[in-house]
Structure formats: C-alpha cells, structure tokens
Amino acid sequence: MNRHLISAADLSRDDALLVLDTADELARISDRPIKKLPTLRGRTVVNLFFEDSTRTRISFEAAAKRLSADVINFSAKGSSVAKGESLKDTALTLEAMGADAVVIRHNASGAPHRLAEWVRGSVINAGDGAHEHPTQALLDAFTIRRRFGRSGGSGTGPHGAGPGRGGALDGLRVTIVGDILHSRVARSNVLLLHTLGAEVLLIAPPTLLPVAVDAWPCSVGYDLDAALPKSDVVMMLRLQQERMNAAFFPSVREYSRRYGLDSARMAQLPERAIVMHPGPMNRGVEIAAGVADSPRSTVVEQVANGVSVRMAVLYLLLGGAEADQ
C-alpha cells in the first residue's frame, strides 16, 4: 500500500483485497473478552476533524485504541483554527508533536492531499468536502462481501498469516441512489467497487448528478423502479441539503416519491439483495423506517464493520505487516 489513503483510486485491486482480508482477521477480536492488540503501541494517531462527525471520528478512535495506539482528538471548534490558524500551521504543530498518522475530515475538497505534503506521517482521508471518503467505501465493500459470503483466506494479518486473498465482488450489481452530486461516499464507492469487479449503476435526478459523471466507471439511470429487480445491492444516500445552494428538485415529498426506498419498492428486489446506507439517515425521505430496520438492511453492520476496516487501514499504513515479519 501507499503511505497515505487519500482516494479510493489510490488502492489497486490487490491493495483493496489486502485491506478487506486483514479486516476479516481483525474482526475476530470483537468476539474476544479483551478487544485489544499491542500492534501499534507507542504510535500516535491524531483525529483532525474540521467538520462535525460522530460515526467516523468514534470509529477511527476505537480502531486506533484497539491496536493500542495513543489517540489525540483535535476539533476545529475551540482550537486555534477558530482564531484563524491555517491548515498548514496546524499541520506543522502536529508534525512537531510526532504524529504517526493524521486522520483528517475537512469541508474543503483536496485538504488531505495538501496535508500529506506537510507531514511525514501517514494521512488518511476521513471525508473532504464533496470529494471522497475512501474508508467508507472500504467498509461498504467489506459489508457486501460478508453478506454475499465472499470473504475468505486471510491476508498478511497481525498474526503473520500468509498472503491469501478473500473473494472480490466480481459480477455483483450495486445501485447507488440519491444525491450523487454532493456525495463523497458515492465517488469513493464507484471507484472502489469498480476496482473490485462490481457493476455500479447510479440512479438520481439529472440535477443531482455531477457534470463529468460520464467519465466515472459506472452507468447512469433515472428510473429507480426499473433498476431494483436487477440489483444485488441498493445503497441509499442522504439528501445533503446543507450543501445545496439552489433548488435541485421540486420538493422533498416529490423526491421521496420518485427516489425513496419504501417497503413496496423493497419488495421488487431479488431475494438475496441487501439495502445499505452510509448514515446519517433521513428516515421517511430517502429510506422508510421499515426498510431501515428490516433484516435486509446493513446499516448497523456497516457501523460495526467500520471499526474493523479502519483497524486494518491503520495497521497496514503504520507498518504492522512489516513489524510482524
């Protein structure tokens, strides 16, 4: 793997499978009475969050602590950033503190890339503007792989396992529905799922599709009802109205009628199909409560799997594999 994880495009097929296989092995720790490994003892991980977050920040914090790393949580609110300190000055401060990895979430697309130029440690993108969120795509792929029974064969894991590979996602049909234009999750998922062999279809109103979407490795449609019977996975996205500066659709009610997933629409899915959502959910808008809480929904699994996947990313980027050899 590279030293940083800034985009899902940074991951080759082998890299992605290595992360997923390592996460498979690390997930077993959750079943133990003591859920910790000494692998990253003495390493320092900084969570540098310029945007509010609950799931992602806590997930990274839990992942680092389960690997015995020291964790520093940095929030822009109440810090020198609120007094006008630049990202570069903050980066230099972290560098002086000896941070081995910086997990950054920022409202500006490209901020993790700039940060990687200023620090010697690894930089992990935890979401930058409407650009990318690679670890979310990894945990989504991990969840899909487990639900469809394609896990298997551990990677070079924390116990010195061999270089075997679990299954990829070849041939699975994944439909991503909703606010593609403002979604960093959609971008990262399209790139990673394509790398892993899945067929990705985007469904959204024309106004919620990026201008250059034709260059993405996926197909595009506008009719959710036509796509559902052919889908193995349906990933619903939240309407990010806080990022919208214009009227992209007539009303929330009209959007929900055309692009919301309710029980009637879920009944159109094939028998083994699953429903995903990166969270937070707008129940009653893009997804009905009955669908979100159904056995087909993987929302809670995604949160749990996020810790295992982020453990794998930290472990691999901070040299866990080399330390065990």
Short mmCIF file of C-alpha atoms in Angstrom, two decimals:
data_model
loop_
_atom_site.label_atom_id
_atom_site.label_comp_id
_atom_site.label_asym_id
_atom_site.label_seq_id
_atom_site.Cartn_x
_atom_site.Cartn_y
_atom_site.Cartn_z
CA MET A 1 0.00 0.00 0.00
CA ASN A 2 0.95 3.64 -0.37
CA ARG A 3 1.95 5.71 2.68
CA HIS A 4 -1.35 7.64 2.56
CA LEU A 5 -5.00 6.82 1.87
CA ILE A 6 -6.47 9.91 0.29
CA SER A 7 -8.59 8.48 -2.52
CA ALA A 8 -10.15 5.13 -3.30
CA ALA A 9 -8.22 5.42 -6.56
CA ASP A 10 -5.01 5.02 -4.51
CA LEU A 11 -5.93 1.37 -3.98
CA SER A 12 -5.12 -1.29 -6.53
CA ARG A 13 -7.25 -4.44 -6.57
CA ASP A 14 -4.59 -6.24 -4.51
CA ASP A 15 -4.37 -3.35 -2.05
CA ALA A 16 -8.14 -3.31 -1.56
CA LEU A 17 -8.31 -7.07 -1.07
CA LEU A 18 -5.41 -6.90 1.40
CA VAL A 19 -7.33 -4.33 3.48
CA LEU A 20 -10.53 -6.39 3.37
CA ASP A 21 -8.77 -9.65 4.23
CA THR A 22 -6.88 -8.01 7.09
CA ALA A 23 -10.15 -6.52 8.37
CA ASP A 24 -11.67 -10.00 8.26
CA GLU A 25 -8.98 -11.27 10.58
CA LEU A 26 -9.12 -8.24 12.86
CA ALA A 27 -12.92 -8.52 13.14
CA ARG A 28 -12.44 -11.67 15.19
CA ILE A 29 -11.05 -9.53 18.01
CA SER A 30 -14.55 -8.13 18.58
CA ASP A 31 -15.61 -11.57 19.82
CA ARG A 32 -12.89 -11.71 22.46
CA PRO A 33 -13.28 -10.62 26.12
CA ILE A 34 -10.26 -8.31 25.64
CA LYS A 35 -10.62 -6.46 22.34
CA LYS A 36 -7.04 -5.16 22.01
CA LEU A 37 -3.80 -5.95 20.21
CA PRO A 38 -0.40 -4.42 21.08
CA THR A 39 0.43 -3.89 17.41
CA LEU A 40 0.62 -0.06 17.36
CA ARG A 41 1.80 0.51 20.92
CA GLY A 42 3.89 3.69 21.02
CA ARG A 43 2.37 5.10 17.81
CA THR A 44 0.31 8.31 17.86
CA VAL A 45 -2.85 8.79 15.76
CA VAL A 46 -4.39 12.25 15.52
CA ASN A 47 -8.06 12.67 14.58
CA LEU A 48 -8.11 16.10 12.92
CA PHE A 49 -11.75 16.99 12.34
CA PHE A 50 -12.77 20.33 10.85
CA GLU A 51 -16.35 19.09 10.31
CA ASP A 52 -18.78 17.64 12.82
CA SER A 53 -18.85 13.86 12.86
CA THR A 54 -19.99 11.13 15.21
CA ARG A 55 -19.65 7.76 13.46
CA THR A 56 -16.39 8.35 11.63
CA ARG A 57 -14.47 10.01 14.46
CA ILE A 58 -15.54 7.45 17.07
CA SER A 59 -14.86 4.62 14.63
CA PHE A 60 -11.30 5.77 13.98
CA GLU A 61 -10.73 6.38 17.69
CA ALA A 62 -11.97 2.89 18.59
CA ALA A 63 -9.85 1.37 15.81
CA ALA A 64 -6.66 3.08 16.97
CA LYS A 65 -7.24 2.23 20.63
CA ARG A 66 -7.91 -1.45 19.86
CA LEU A 67 -4.47 -1.51 18.25
CA SER A 68 -3.02 0.15 21.41
CA ALA A 69 -2.10 3.43 19.67
CA ASP A 70 -2.19 6.75 21.54
CA VAL A 71 -5.06 8.88 20.22
CA ILE A 72 -5.32 12.67 20.12
CA ASN A 73 -8.71 14.10 19.15
CA PHE A 74 -8.49 17.55 17.58
CA SER A 75 -11.66 19.52 16.88
CA ALA A 76 -11.59 22.81 15.00
CA LYS A 77 -14.15 24.27 17.38
CA GLY A 78 -12.42 25.66 20.46
CA SER A 79 -8.97 25.34 18.86
CA SER A 80 -6.56 27.82 17.31
CA VAL A 81 -8.31 27.21 13.99
CA ALA A 82 -11.24 29.20 15.36
CA LYS A 83 -8.74 32.06 15.85
CA GLY A 84 -7.65 31.92 12.23
CA GLU A 85 -4.81 29.38 12.25
CA SER A 86 -4.21 27.89 8.81
CA LEU A 87 -4.27 24.21 7.94
CA LYS A 88 -0.51 24.36 7.28
CA ASP A 89 0.23 25.80 10.72
CA THR A 90 -1.94 23.13 12.32
CA ALA A 91 -0.07 20.50 10.30
CA LEU A 92 3.29 21.83 11.46
CA THR A 93 2.09 21.67 15.06
CA LEU A 94 1.08 18.03 14.61
CA GLU A 95 4.42 17.31 12.96
CA ALA A 96 6.24 18.79 15.96
CA MET A 97 4.20 16.50 18.24
CA GLY A 98 5.38 13.46 16.30
CA ALA A 99 2.07 12.24 14.88
CA ASP A 100 2.49 8.91 13.10
CA ALA A 101 -0.89 9.17 11.35
CA VAL A 102 -3.35 12.01 10.85
CA VAL A 103 -6.99 11.20 10.14
CA ILE A 104 -8.49 14.33 8.60
CA ARG A 105 -12.04 15.38 7.82
CA HIS A 106 -12.32 18.78 6.17
CA ASN A 107 -15.01 20.75 4.38
CA ALA A 108 -12.63 21.64 1.54
CA SER A 109 -12.03 19.09 -1.20
CA GLY A 110 -8.32 18.40 -1.53
CA ALA A 111 -7.37 19.28 2.07
CA PRO A 112 -5.96 15.77 2.83
CA HIS A 113 -3.79 15.97 -0.30
CA ARG A 114 -2.28 19.26 0.87
CA LEU A 115 -1.80 17.95 4.39
CA ALA A 116 0.17 14.99 3.04
CA GLU A 117 2.70 17.48 1.62
CA TRP A 118 3.36 18.96 5.07
CA VAL A 119 3.61 15.97 7.41
CA ARG A 120 5.89 12.96 7.46
CA GLY A 121 3.27 10.62 8.96
CA SER A 122 0.50 8.84 7.08
CA VAL A 123 -2.58 10.85 6.11
CA ILE A 124 -5.99 9.16 5.98
CA ASN A 125 -8.87 10.96 4.33
CA ALA A 126 -11.98 10.72 6.54
CA GLY A 127 -14.02 12.87 4.13
CA ASP A 128 -13.07 16.03 2.24
CA GLY A 129 -15.87 18.26 1.05
CA ALA A 130 -17.90 16.58 -1.67
CA HIS A 131 -14.81 14.78 -2.96
CA GLU A 132 -14.04 11.39 -1.35
CA HIS A 133 -14.38 9.16 1.73
CA PRO A 134 -12.27 6.06 0.99
CA THR A 135 -12.63 4.22 4.31
CA GLN A 136 -16.42 4.41 3.99
CA ALA A 137 -16.14 2.72 0.60
CA LEU A 138 -13.88 0.06 2.11
CA LEU A 139 -16.30 -0.72 4.93
CA ASP A 140 -19.18 -0.82 2.45
CA ALA A 141 -17.26 -3.30 0.28
CA PHE A 142 -16.40 -5.32 3.39
CA THR A 143 -20.07 -5.45 4.38
CA ILE A 144 -21.16 -6.51 0.89
CA ARG A 145 -18.51 -9.20 0.77
CA ARG A 146 -19.58 -10.66 4.11
CA ARG A 147 -23.31 -10.61 3.27
CA PHE A 148 -22.69 -12.43 0.00
CA GLY A 149 -20.33 -14.97 1.52
CA ARG A 150 -17.30 -13.87 -0.47
CA SER A 151 -14.94 -13.47 2.49
CA GLY A 152 -12.22 -16.00 2.95
CA GLY A 153 -8.49 -16.50 3.02
CA SER A 154 -6.77 -14.10 5.36
CA GLY A 155 -4.28 -11.51 4.18
CA THR A 156 -0.93 -10.68 5.77
CA GLY A 157 -2.56 -10.11 9.12
CA PRO A 158 -1.49 -9.24 12.64
CA HIS A 159 -0.63 -12.87 13.41
CA GLY A 160 1.67 -13.35 10.45
CA ALA A 161 -0.83 -15.13 8.20
CA GLY A 162 0.10 -15.79 4.61
CA PRO A 163 -0.76 -13.68 1.56
CA GLY A 164 -4.01 -15.46 0.67
CA ARG A 165 -6.92 -13.45 -0.72
CA GLY A 166 -10.61 -13.50 0.02
CA GLY A 167 -13.14 -13.10 -2.77
CA ALA A 168 -13.71 -9.88 -4.67
CA LEU A 169 -17.10 -8.56 -5.77
CA ASP A 170 -16.96 -9.64 -9.41
CA GLY A 171 -20.35 -9.57 -11.11
CA LEU A 172 -22.36 -8.10 -8.25
CA ARG A 173 -24.72 -5.32 -9.31
CA VAL A 174 -24.67 -2.31 -6.98
CA THR A 175 -27.17 0.52 -7.41
CA ILE A 176 -26.35 3.82 -5.67
CA VAL A 177 -29.37 6.09 -5.33
CA GLY A 178 -29.79 9.74 -4.41
CA ASP A 179 -27.68 12.86 -4.04
CA ILE A 180 -24.68 11.80 -6.11
CA LEU A 181 -23.65 15.40 -6.79
CA HIS A 182 -22.76 16.22 -3.17
CA SER A 183 -21.74 12.73 -2.05
CA ARG A 184 -18.12 11.88 -1.32
CA VAL A 185 -19.33 8.38 -0.40
CA ALA A 186 -20.69 7.84 -3.92
CA ARG A 187 -17.43 8.86 -5.59
CA SER A 188 -15.29 6.59 -3.44
CA ASN A 189 -17.70 3.67 -3.77
CA VAL A 190 -17.84 3.91 -7.56
CA LEU A 191 -14.05 3.81 -7.78
CA LEU A 192 -13.53 1.00 -5.26
CA LEU A 193 -16.44 -1.19 -6.32
CA HIS A 194 -15.33 -0.96 -9.93
CA THR A 195 -11.80 -1.94 -8.86
CA LEU A 196 -13.25 -4.98 -7.07
CA GLY A 197 -15.23 -6.06 -10.13
CA ALA A 198 -18.77 -4.92 -9.27
CA GLU A 199 -21.12 -3.35 -11.81
CA VAL A 200 -22.21 0.05 -10.46
CA LEU A 201 -25.34 1.93 -11.51
CA LEU A 202 -26.12 5.47 -10.33
CA ILE A 203 -29.79 6.48 -10.03
CA ALA A 204 -30.65 10.12 -9.35
CA PRO A 205 -32.49 13.12 -10.73
CA PRO A 206 -30.43 14.72 -13.53
CA THR A 207 -29.89 17.78 -11.33
CA LEU A 208 -28.18 15.67 -8.65
CA LEU A 209 -25.58 14.14 -10.96
CA PRO A 210 -22.10 15.67 -11.42
CA VAL A 211 -21.27 17.25 -14.77
CA ALA A 212 -18.44 14.79 -15.51
CA VAL A 213 -20.28 11.66 -14.34
CA ASP A 214 -19.93 10.16 -17.84
CA ALA A 215 -16.21 9.72 -17.12
CA TRP A 216 -16.87 7.63 -14.00
CA PRO A 217 -16.55 3.82 -14.30
CA CYS A 218 -20.29 3.19 -13.92
CA SER A 219 -23.59 3.53 -15.72
CA VAL A 220 -26.29 6.13 -15.03
CA GLY A 221 -30.08 5.91 -14.92
CA TYR A 222 -33.07 7.86 -13.67
CA ASP A 223 -35.72 5.18 -13.03
CA LEU A 224 -35.37 3.53 -9.62
CA ASP A 225 -38.24 1.08 -10.17
CA ALA A 226 -36.60 -0.27 -13.33
CA ALA A 227 -33.25 -0.77 -11.57
CA LEU A 228 -34.43 -2.55 -8.40
CA PRO A 229 -35.23 -6.02 -9.83
CA LYS A 230 -31.70 -6.21 -11.29
CA SER A 231 -29.84 -5.06 -8.16
CA ASP A 232 -27.92 -7.19 -5.67
CA VAL A 233 -27.17 -4.17 -3.50
CA VAL A 234 -29.06 -0.88 -3.18
CA MET A 235 -27.18 1.92 -1.46
CA MET A 236 -29.34 4.87 -0.46
CA LEU A 237 -27.71 8.28 0.00
CA ARG A 238 -28.80 11.14 2.23
CA LEU A 239 -30.00 14.37 0.67
CA GLN A 240 -27.25 16.80 1.69
CA GLN A 241 -29.39 19.90 1.84
CA GLU A 242 -26.75 21.73 3.89
CA ARG A 243 -24.54 21.70 0.75
CA MET A 244 -27.29 22.78 -1.63
CA ASN A 245 -27.38 26.42 -2.74
CA ALA A 246 -30.17 26.04 -5.30
CA ALA A 247 -33.45 24.17 -5.88
CA PHE A 248 -32.35 20.78 -7.23
CA PHE A 249 -35.84 19.21 -7.10
CA PRO A 250 -39.43 20.49 -6.67
CA SER A 251 -39.89 19.34 -3.06
CA VAL A 252 -38.66 16.76 -0.55
CA ARG A 253 -42.01 14.97 -0.86
CA GLU A 254 -41.65 14.72 -4.65
CA TYR A 255 -38.07 13.48 -4.29
CA SER A 256 -39.14 10.82 -1.80
CA ARG A 257 -41.94 9.67 -4.10
CA ARG A 258 -39.57 9.22 -7.05
CA TYR A 259 -36.34 8.14 -5.35
CA GLY A 260 -37.21 6.98 -1.83
CA LEU A 261 -36.97 3.30 -0.87
CA ASP A 262 -40.13 2.12 0.89
CA SER A 263 -41.45 -1.37 1.65
CA ALA A 264 -43.26 -1.64 -1.70
CA ARG A 265 -40.08 -0.86 -3.61
CA MET A 266 -38.01 -3.16 -1.43
CA ALA A 267 -40.35 -6.00 -2.44
CA GLN A 268 -39.11 -5.56 -6.03
CA LEU A 269 -35.57 -6.54 -5.04
CA PRO A 270 -34.23 -10.05 -5.68
CA GLU A 271 -34.45 -12.39 -2.71
CA ARG A 272 -30.81 -12.06 -1.59
CA ALA A 273 -30.47 -8.33 -2.23
CA ILE A 274 -29.42 -6.04 0.62
CA VAL A 275 -30.06 -2.39 1.45
CA MET A 276 -27.23 -0.10 2.58
CA HIS A 277 -26.96 3.46 3.89
CA PRO A 278 -23.75 5.25 4.97
CA GLY A 279 -25.66 7.32 7.55
CA PRO A 280 -26.90 9.51 8.97
CA MET A 281 -30.31 8.57 7.59
CA ASN A 282 -33.25 10.83 6.83
CA ARG A 283 -35.98 8.35 7.67
CA GLY A 284 -39.07 8.95 5.59
CA VAL A 285 -37.13 10.80 2.87
CA GLU A 286 -34.63 8.52 1.06
CA ILE A 287 -35.44 5.47 3.16
CA ALA A 288 -38.56 4.34 5.04
CA ALA A 289 -38.22 3.35 8.69
CA GLY A 290 -39.48 -0.16 7.96
CA VAL A 291 -36.77 -0.65 5.34
CA ALA A 292 -34.01 0.79 7.53
CA ASP A 293 -34.91 -1.61 10.35
CA SER A 294 -35.52 -4.68 8.19
CA PRO A 295 -33.26 -7.80 8.16
CA ARG A 296 -32.14 -6.80 4.67
CA SER A 297 -30.69 -3.54 5.99
CA THR A 298 -26.97 -3.49 6.80
CA VAL A 299 -26.88 -0.06 8.48
CA VAL A 300 -25.85 -1.34 11.93
CA GLU A 301 -23.40 -3.86 10.40
CA GLN A 302 -21.74 -1.04 8.47
CA VAL A 303 -21.02 0.83 11.70
CA ALA A 304 -19.53 -2.28 13.36
CA ASN A 305 -17.54 -3.19 10.25
CA GLY A 306 -16.17 0.33 10.07
CA VAL A 307 -14.05 -0.27 13.16
CA SER A 308 -12.52 -3.47 11.74
CA VAL A 309 -11.78 -1.86 8.37
CA ARG A 310 -10.21 1.23 9.93
CA MET A 311 -8.12 -1.00 12.18
CA ALA A 312 -6.87 -2.72 9.04
CA VAL A 313 -6.04 0.59 7.34
CA LEU A 314 -4.13 1.91 10.37
CA TYR A 315 -2.38 -1.41 10.83
CA LEU A 316 -1.21 -1.59 7.22
CA LEU A 317 -0.25 2.08 6.84
CA LEU A 318 1.69 2.21 10.11
CA GLY A 319 3.79 -0.82 9.30
CA GLY A 320 2.03 -3.57 11.20
CA ALA A 321 2.77 -6.09 8.47
CA GLU A 322 6.48 -5.29 8.49
CA ALA A 323 6.61 -5.40 12.29
CA ASP A 324 5.31 -8.98 12.34
CA GLN A 325 7.77 -10.33 9.78
#
